[in-house]
């Protein structure tokens, strides 16, 4: 074979291989586009059901559907308090579980006076762990618990590297964020299954979708809540009992104000607890997993699409800057106090 023929032969083989690779890449691209289209369509349908139809179509009474009593943990402030007031407004009796007896008593008096419902107070500190749950189980045993809102949670105020967390910080997040949701569910779920009705609402977070540097333990506890909620939802399918995982973005609460105060200035991107709770409660019985607030659904969708390494780098950079600003502000306050002495 002459050199000219050899070149022609190799060029022919190269073109053939190139054509084959192009076909493979085309097929892969079509498959990915198809997956993306199906995912986007399904998310749009779920979002429409959760945030549009649920607020347009008449819905049955939560109390009549699931039971007369709602149990709310971490109920004296933020989302927990807003859920308590909204459920009482809808005619549900409420069990208030939190640590501060004065705040519990004030909230009980408020909802009894405003909405003519019954209340029950259980004072416990969820950071104590295993020892508190027998008391809670005994108090709830005689009630027709139809709704459990596992809201109680803790977040350290400043983004911190793992080695900067105190041992108490770590145990608080494990005992409160993980332990409370798991054990409270274990307390009420058997009776719900016997009655074949009830719903458990677990407050996770949008941070559960991807790992978050400088908030690693917190985000991991929220991922635990989301994963267990989805598993329980499937286990309870067909029993009359529902389990809902809520993965909201930032909500304007005291926890977030201490962490990212500038974000709370936009009420549409960062709704207050009352606005969020009204939206989220409308999704009860409609979807098993939701951000609870329609605009946060877009954030969650694009977070799921983004490559993990991109999210890790960006969230690390953002939290590092937030940490730097908080530490500098604290130093500045200390310096100002010293000058005035």
Tab-separated table of C-alpha atoms in Angstrom:
chain	number	residue	atom	x	y	z
A	1	UNK	CA	0.000	0.000	0.000
A	2	UNK	CA	1.408	3.367	-1.010
A	3	UNK	CA	1.862	6.180	1.479
A	4	UNK	CA	-0.979	8.092	-0.193
A	5	UNK	CA	-3.284	5.104	0.184
A	6	UNK	CA	-2.271	4.706	3.835
A	7	UNK	CA	-3.082	8.320	4.606
A	8	UNK	CA	-6.427	7.995	2.851
A	9	UNK	CA	-7.195	4.791	4.784
A	10	UNK	CA	-6.361	6.335	8.156
A	11	UNK	CA	-8.381	9.439	7.342
A	12	UNK	CA	-11.339	7.242	6.449
A	13	UNK	CA	-11.052	5.311	9.734
A	14	UNK	CA	-10.699	8.548	11.684
A	15	UNK	CA	-13.825	10.001	10.070
A	16	UNK	CA	-15.724	6.803	10.793
A	17	UNK	CA	-14.677	6.846	14.453
A	18	UNK	CA	-15.526	10.524	14.713
A	19	UNK	CA	-18.969	9.853	13.300
A	20	UNK	CA	-19.510	7.035	15.782
A	21	UNK	CA	-18.475	9.249	18.726
A	22	UNK	CA	-20.760	12.009	17.498
A	23	UNK	CA	-23.667	9.556	17.407
A	24	UNK	CA	-22.899	8.374	20.948
A	25	UNK	CA	-22.685	11.946	22.230
A	26	UNK	CA	-25.936	12.804	20.432
A	27	UNK	CA	-27.727	9.889	22.069
A	28	UNK	CA	-26.334	10.811	25.485
A	29	UNK	CA	-27.385	14.430	24.968
A	30	UNK	CA	-30.905	13.398	23.984
A	31	UNK	CA	-31.150	11.121	27.040
A	32	UNK	CA	-29.969	13.889	29.366
A	33	UNK	CA	-32.342	16.410	27.785
A	34	UNK	CA	-35.183	13.914	28.136
A	35	UNK	CA	-34.367	13.352	31.808
A	36	UNK	CA	-34.168	17.110	32.373
A	37	UNK	CA	-37.514	17.659	30.624
A	38	UNK	CA	-39.256	14.936	32.622
A	39	UNK	CA	-37.759	16.224	35.878
A	40	UNK	CA	-38.748	19.817	35.147
A	41	UNK	CA	-42.267	18.812	34.087
A	42	UNK	CA	-42.818	16.670	37.176
A	43	UNK	CA	-41.491	19.420	39.463
A	44	UNK	CA	-43.785	21.947	37.765
A	45	UNK	CA	-46.803	19.654	38.222
A	46	UNK	CA	-45.981	19.065	41.891
A	47	UNK	CA	-45.412	22.775	42.437
A	48	UNK	CA	-48.728	23.637	40.753
A	49	UNK	CA	-50.577	21.108	42.922
A	50	UNK	CA	-48.873	22.255	46.117
A	51	UNK	CA	-48.943	26.023	45.706
A	52	UNK	CA	-51.814	26.789	43.311
A	53	UNK	CA	-54.481	24.074	43.441
A	54	UNK	CA	-54.161	23.704	47.211
A	55	UNK	CA	-55.060	27.386	47.646
A	56	UNK	CA	-57.827	27.467	45.028
A	57	UNK	CA	-59.757	24.245	45.550
A	58	UNK	CA	-61.745	23.750	48.766
A	59	UNK	CA	-59.933	21.396	51.125
A	60	UNK	CA	-61.397	19.261	53.910
A	61	UNK	CA	-60.839	20.254	57.510
A	62	UNK	CA	-57.448	19.091	58.802
A	63	UNK	CA	-59.060	18.209	62.136
A	64	UNK	CA	-61.823	16.143	60.489
A	65	UNK	CA	-59.358	14.411	58.177
A	66	UNK	CA	-56.532	13.579	60.589
A	67	UNK	CA	-57.672	14.118	64.205
A	68	UNK	CA	-58.566	16.854	66.664
A	69	UNK	CA	-55.151	17.444	68.263
A	70	UNK	CA	-51.970	18.888	66.758
A	71	UNK	CA	-48.603	18.538	68.513
A	72	UNK	CA	-45.983	21.199	67.769
A	73	UNK	CA	-42.405	21.070	69.065
A	74	UNK	CA	-40.331	24.242	69.426
A	75	UNK	CA	-43.605	26.173	69.361
A	76	UNK	CA	-42.861	29.393	71.256
A	77	UNK	CA	-41.171	31.311	68.426
A	78	UNK	CA	-40.592	31.380	64.674
A	79	UNK	CA	-42.109	28.708	62.441
A	80	UNK	CA	-43.323	26.601	65.372
A	81	UNK	CA	-45.319	29.482	66.818
A	82	UNK	CA	-46.758	30.395	63.414
A	83	UNK	CA	-47.811	26.764	62.831
A	84	UNK	CA	-49.469	26.702	66.261
A	85	UNK	CA	-51.501	29.844	65.599
A	86	UNK	CA	-52.483	28.783	62.064
A	87	UNK	CA	-53.575	25.284	63.124
A	88	UNK	CA	-55.557	26.747	66.042
A	89	UNK	CA	-57.176	29.207	63.635
A	90	UNK	CA	-58.279	26.180	61.618
A	91	UNK	CA	-59.986	24.722	64.668
A	92	UNK	CA	-57.378	22.290	65.960
A	93	UNK	CA	-56.588	21.760	69.623
A	94	UNK	CA	-52.862	22.150	70.182
A	95	UNK	CA	-50.228	20.472	72.356
A	96	UNK	CA	-47.400	22.920	72.969
A	97	UNK	CA	-43.982	21.391	73.618
A	98	UNK	CA	-40.986	23.573	74.375
A	99	UNK	CA	-38.562	24.564	77.113
A	100	UNK	CA	-39.736	27.955	78.424
A	101	UNK	CA	-42.807	27.565	80.661
A	102	UNK	CA	-43.662	31.290	80.630
A	103	UNK	CA	-43.704	31.448	76.840
A	104	UNK	CA	-45.703	28.212	76.692
A	105	UNK	CA	-48.310	29.604	79.097
A	106	UNK	CA	-48.602	32.899	77.200
A	107	UNK	CA	-49.044	31.125	73.865
A	108	UNK	CA	-51.648	28.742	75.314
A	109	UNK	CA	-53.688	31.657	76.700
A	110	UNK	CA	-53.434	33.510	73.380
A	111	UNK	CA	-54.764	30.703	71.167
A	112	UNK	CA	-57.443	29.701	73.701
A	113	UNK	CA	-58.738	33.274	73.786
A	114	UNK	CA	-58.446	33.995	70.060
A	115	UNK	CA	-59.652	30.678	68.615
A	116	UNK	CA	-61.593	28.934	71.421
A	117	UNK	CA	-59.542	25.735	71.207
A	118	UNK	CA	-58.152	23.462	73.891
A	119	UNK	CA	-54.451	23.485	74.689
A	120	UNK	CA	-52.040	21.272	76.560
A	121	UNK	CA	-48.529	22.251	77.697
A	122	UNK	CA	-45.553	19.901	77.961
A	123	UNK	CA	-42.363	21.525	79.215
A	124	UNK	CA	-39.192	19.679	78.191
A	125	UNK	CA	-35.662	20.452	77.034
A	126	UNK	CA	-34.989	18.427	73.886
A	127	UNK	CA	-31.231	18.810	74.349
A	128	UNK	CA	-31.484	16.379	77.302
A	129	UNK	CA	-31.952	13.507	74.868
A	130	UNK	CA	-33.491	10.128	75.621
A	131	UNK	CA	-34.760	10.788	79.147
A	132	UNK	CA	-37.655	13.114	78.185
A	133	UNK	CA	-39.635	10.945	75.777
A	134	UNK	CA	-41.409	8.679	78.277
A	135	UNK	CA	-42.967	11.771	79.848
A	136	UNK	CA	-44.101	13.020	76.427
A	137	UNK	CA	-45.504	9.610	75.459
A	138	UNK	CA	-47.528	9.416	78.683
A	139	UNK	CA	-48.980	12.912	78.154
A	140	UNK	CA	-49.966	12.215	74.530
A	141	UNK	CA	-51.299	8.689	75.020
A	142	UNK	CA	-54.852	9.813	75.857
A	143	UNK	CA	-55.175	12.257	72.945
A	144	UNK	CA	-56.382	11.799	69.364
A	145	UNK	CA	-53.189	13.186	67.818
A	146	UNK	CA	-53.860	13.898	64.152
A	147	UNK	CA	-50.935	16.196	63.333
A	148	UNK	CA	-47.354	16.223	64.575
A	149	UNK	CA	-45.137	19.126	63.544
A	150	UNK	CA	-41.494	18.287	64.270
A	151	UNK	CA	-40.178	21.825	64.191
A	152	UNK	CA	-37.704	22.115	67.061
A	153	UNK	CA	-34.124	22.620	65.900
A	154	UNK	CA	-30.873	24.430	66.667
A	155	UNK	CA	-28.278	26.202	64.529
A	156	UNK	CA	-25.063	27.791	65.772
A	157	UNK	CA	-25.193	31.531	65.135
A	158	UNK	CA	-21.943	31.911	63.175
A	159	UNK	CA	-20.691	29.698	60.315
A	160	UNK	CA	-17.954	27.621	61.915
A	161	UNK	CA	-15.421	25.077	60.811
A	162	UNK	CA	-16.056	21.643	62.285
A	163	UNK	CA	-13.071	21.914	64.638
A	164	UNK	CA	-14.424	25.205	66.023
A	165	UNK	CA	-17.684	23.648	67.213
A	166	UNK	CA	-17.843	22.894	70.915
A	167	UNK	CA	-18.826	19.429	72.071
A	168	UNK	CA	-22.086	20.917	73.383
A	169	UNK	CA	-22.836	22.438	69.969
A	170	UNK	CA	-22.472	19.057	68.294
A	171	UNK	CA	-24.558	17.153	70.854
A	172	UNK	CA	-27.282	19.829	70.793
A	173	UNK	CA	-27.660	19.500	67.023
A	174	UNK	CA	-27.714	15.715	67.248
A	175	UNK	CA	-30.100	15.525	70.225
A	176	UNK	CA	-32.435	18.275	69.023
A	177	UNK	CA	-32.340	18.159	65.217
A	178	UNK	CA	-31.997	14.384	64.830
A	179	UNK	CA	-33.148	12.915	68.128
A	180	UNK	CA	-36.325	14.956	68.644
A	181	UNK	CA	-37.727	14.314	65.165
A	182	UNK	CA	-36.947	10.605	65.338
A	183	UNK	CA	-38.268	9.963	68.835
A	184	UNK	CA	-41.362	12.178	68.529
A	185	UNK	CA	-42.269	10.289	65.362
A	186	UNK	CA	-41.759	7.025	67.216
A	187	UNK	CA	-44.088	8.244	69.986
A	188	UNK	CA	-47.073	9.180	67.778
A	189	UNK	CA	-46.775	7.012	64.669
A	190	UNK	CA	-48.022	3.683	66.167
A	191	UNK	CA	-51.308	5.236	67.375
A	192	UNK	CA	-51.789	7.004	64.027
A	193	UNK	CA	-51.367	3.696	62.219
A	194	UNK	CA	-53.895	2.025	64.527
A	195	UNK	CA	-56.438	4.771	63.808
A	196	UNK	CA	-55.449	4.756	60.101
A	197	UNK	CA	-55.176	8.524	59.935
A	198	UNK	CA	-52.710	11.263	60.775
A	199	UNK	CA	-49.923	13.358	59.288
A	200	UNK	CA	-46.378	14.024	60.491
A	201	UNK	CA	-44.723	17.214	59.212
A	202	UNK	CA	-40.943	17.276	59.555
A	203	UNK	CA	-39.084	20.577	59.202
A	204	UNK	CA	-35.907	19.921	57.286
A	205	UNK	CA	-34.151	22.609	55.236
A	206	UNK	CA	-33.018	23.444	51.726
A	207	UNK	CA	-29.508	22.888	53.120
A	208	UNK	CA	-30.341	19.153	53.160
A	209	UNK	CA	-30.033	18.984	49.363
A	210	UNK	CA	-26.255	19.410	49.188
A	211	UNK	CA	-23.430	19.482	51.779
A	212	UNK	CA	-22.707	22.945	53.211
A	213	UNK	CA	-19.171	23.788	54.428
A	214	UNK	CA	-19.031	25.673	57.753
A	215	UNK	CA	-22.557	24.377	58.445
A	216	UNK	CA	-21.681	20.752	57.894
A	217	UNK	CA	-23.264	19.173	60.988
A	218	UNK	CA	-26.441	21.257	60.715
A	219	UNK	CA	-26.900	20.439	57.012
A	220	UNK	CA	-26.201	16.757	57.703
A	221	UNK	CA	-28.873	16.646	60.430
A	222	UNK	CA	-31.366	18.214	58.033
A	223	UNK	CA	-30.462	15.665	55.344
A	224	UNK	CA	-31.176	12.944	57.913
A	225	UNK	CA	-34.630	14.436	58.563
A	226	UNK	CA	-35.398	14.656	54.845
A	227	UNK	CA	-34.221	11.116	54.063
A	228	UNK	CA	-36.032	9.500	56.988
A	229	UNK	CA	-39.197	11.439	56.164
A	230	UNK	CA	-39.186	10.202	52.579
A	231	UNK	CA	-38.591	6.626	53.712
A	232	UNK	CA	-41.423	6.794	56.264
A	233	UNK	CA	-43.726	8.359	53.684
A	234	UNK	CA	-43.246	5.332	51.454
A	235	UNK	CA	-43.582	2.891	54.370
A	236	UNK	CA	-46.914	4.487	55.344
A	237	UNK	CA	-48.345	4.588	51.834
A	238	UNK	CA	-51.871	3.193	51.811
A	239	UNK	CA	-52.270	3.260	55.610
A	240	UNK	CA	-54.099	6.584	55.881
A	241	UNK	CA	-51.039	8.134	57.547
A	242	UNK	CA	-48.881	10.655	55.702
A	243	UNK	CA	-45.366	11.923	56.364
A	244	UNK	CA	-44.316	15.232	54.826
A	245	UNK	CA	-40.785	16.579	54.517
A	246	UNK	CA	-40.471	20.355	54.308
A	247	UNK	CA	-37.216	21.718	52.865
A	248	UNK	CA	-37.682	25.516	52.975
A	249	UNK	CA	-35.100	28.127	52.147
A	250	UNK	CA	-34.415	31.066	54.434
A	251	UNK	CA	-37.340	32.170	56.634
A	252	UNK	CA	-37.356	35.486	58.484
A	253	UNK	CA	-36.959	34.176	62.038
A	254	UNK	CA	-34.727	35.163	64.949
A	255	UNK	CA	-32.410	32.257	64.059
A	256	UNK	CA	-31.798	33.632	60.560
A	257	UNK	CA	-31.660	37.264	61.715
A	258	UNK	CA	-28.717	36.391	63.933
A	259	UNK	CA	-27.021	34.599	61.060
A	260	UNK	CA	-27.792	36.583	57.890
A	261	UNK	CA	-29.661	39.779	58.903
A	262	UNK	CA	-29.397	41.449	55.475
A	263	UNK	CA	-31.376	38.626	53.804
A	264	UNK	CA	-34.474	39.307	55.890
A	265	UNK	CA	-35.016	42.659	54.179
A	266	UNK	CA	-36.763	41.042	51.172
A	267	UNK	CA	-40.152	39.639	52.299
A	268	UNK	CA	-40.715	37.763	49.030
A	269	UNK	CA	-37.407	35.914	48.919
A	270	UNK	CA	-37.347	35.459	52.696
A	271	UNK	CA	-40.952	35.315	53.945
A	272	UNK	CA	-41.758	35.688	57.606
A	273	UNK	CA	-42.842	32.664	59.628
A	274	UNK	CA	-46.544	33.519	59.360
A	275	UNK	CA	-46.510	33.769	55.566
A	276	UNK	CA	-44.476	30.583	55.247
A	277	UNK	CA	-46.741	28.622	57.583
A	278	UNK	CA	-49.914	29.641	55.735
A	279	UNK	CA	-48.403	28.410	52.466
A	280	UNK	CA	-46.904	25.264	53.972
A	281	UNK	CA	-50.045	24.157	55.821
A	282	UNK	CA	-51.966	24.419	52.541
A	283	UNK	CA	-49.727	21.657	51.148
A	284	UNK	CA	-50.676	19.172	53.907
A	285	UNK	CA	-52.070	16.040	52.293
A	286	UNK	CA	-51.212	17.320	48.802
A	287	UNK	CA	-47.487	16.544	48.467
A	288	UNK	CA	-45.099	14.480	50.580
A	289	UNK	CA	-42.068	16.694	49.987
A	290	UNK	CA	-42.088	20.429	49.444
A	291	UNK	CA	-40.255	23.639	50.192
A	292	UNK	CA	-43.545	24.868	51.644
A	293	UNK	CA	-43.193	28.235	49.919
A	294	UNK	CA	-43.546	28.502	46.153
A	295	UNK	CA	-40.509	30.690	45.409
A	296	UNK	CA	-38.185	28.437	47.383
A	297	UNK	CA	-39.195	25.618	45.059
A	298	UNK	CA	-37.190	27.266	42.267
A	299	UNK	CA	-34.125	27.562	44.498
A	300	UNK	CA	-34.364	23.897	45.483
A	301	UNK	CA	-34.766	22.749	41.892
A	302	UNK	CA	-31.673	24.564	40.650
A	303	UNK	CA	-29.677	23.412	43.680
A	304	UNK	CA	-30.503	19.821	42.762
A	305	UNK	CA	-29.387	20.443	39.173
A	306	UNK	CA	-26.082	22.076	40.055
A	307	UNK	CA	-22.957	19.885	40.316
A	308	UNK	CA	-22.049	19.166	43.934
A	309	UNK	CA	-18.508	20.512	43.557
A	310	UNK	CA	-19.868	23.862	42.310
A	311	UNK	CA	-22.275	24.116	45.226
A	312	UNK	CA	-19.524	23.177	47.696
A	313	UNK	CA	-17.162	25.857	46.413
A	314	UNK	CA	-19.805	28.605	46.312
A	315	UNK	CA	-21.355	27.808	49.707
A	316	UNK	CA	-17.884	27.569	51.262
A	317	UNK	CA	-16.974	30.992	49.868
A	318	UNK	CA	-20.280	32.560	51.000
A	319	UNK	CA	-20.167	31.130	54.519
A	320	UNK	CA	-16.502	32.038	54.900
A	321	UNK	CA	-17.369	35.659	54.082
A	322	UNK	CA	-20.364	35.657	56.418
A	323	UNK	CA	-18.162	34.249	59.182
A	324	UNK	CA	-15.518	36.904	58.547
A	325	UNK	CA	-18.096	39.733	58.676
A	326	UNK	CA	-19.738	38.452	61.867
A	327	UNK	CA	-16.400	38.039	63.655
A	328	UNK	CA	-15.273	41.521	62.554
A	329	UNK	CA	-18.566	43.084	63.722
A	330	UNK	CA	-18.242	41.402	67.110
A	331	UNK	CA	-14.677	42.656	67.450
A	332	UNK	CA	-15.805	46.151	66.508
A	333	UNK	CA	-18.545	46.076	69.186
A	334	UNK	CA	-16.051	44.934	71.810
A	335	UNK	CA	-13.695	47.705	70.760
A	336	UNK	CA	-16.467	50.327	71.014
A	337	UNK	CA	-17.442	49.111	74.494
A	338	UNK	CA	-13.812	49.297	75.611
A	339	UNK	CA	-13.517	52.897	74.373
A	340	UNK	CA	-16.599	53.945	76.352
A	341	UNK	CA	-15.292	52.509	79.615
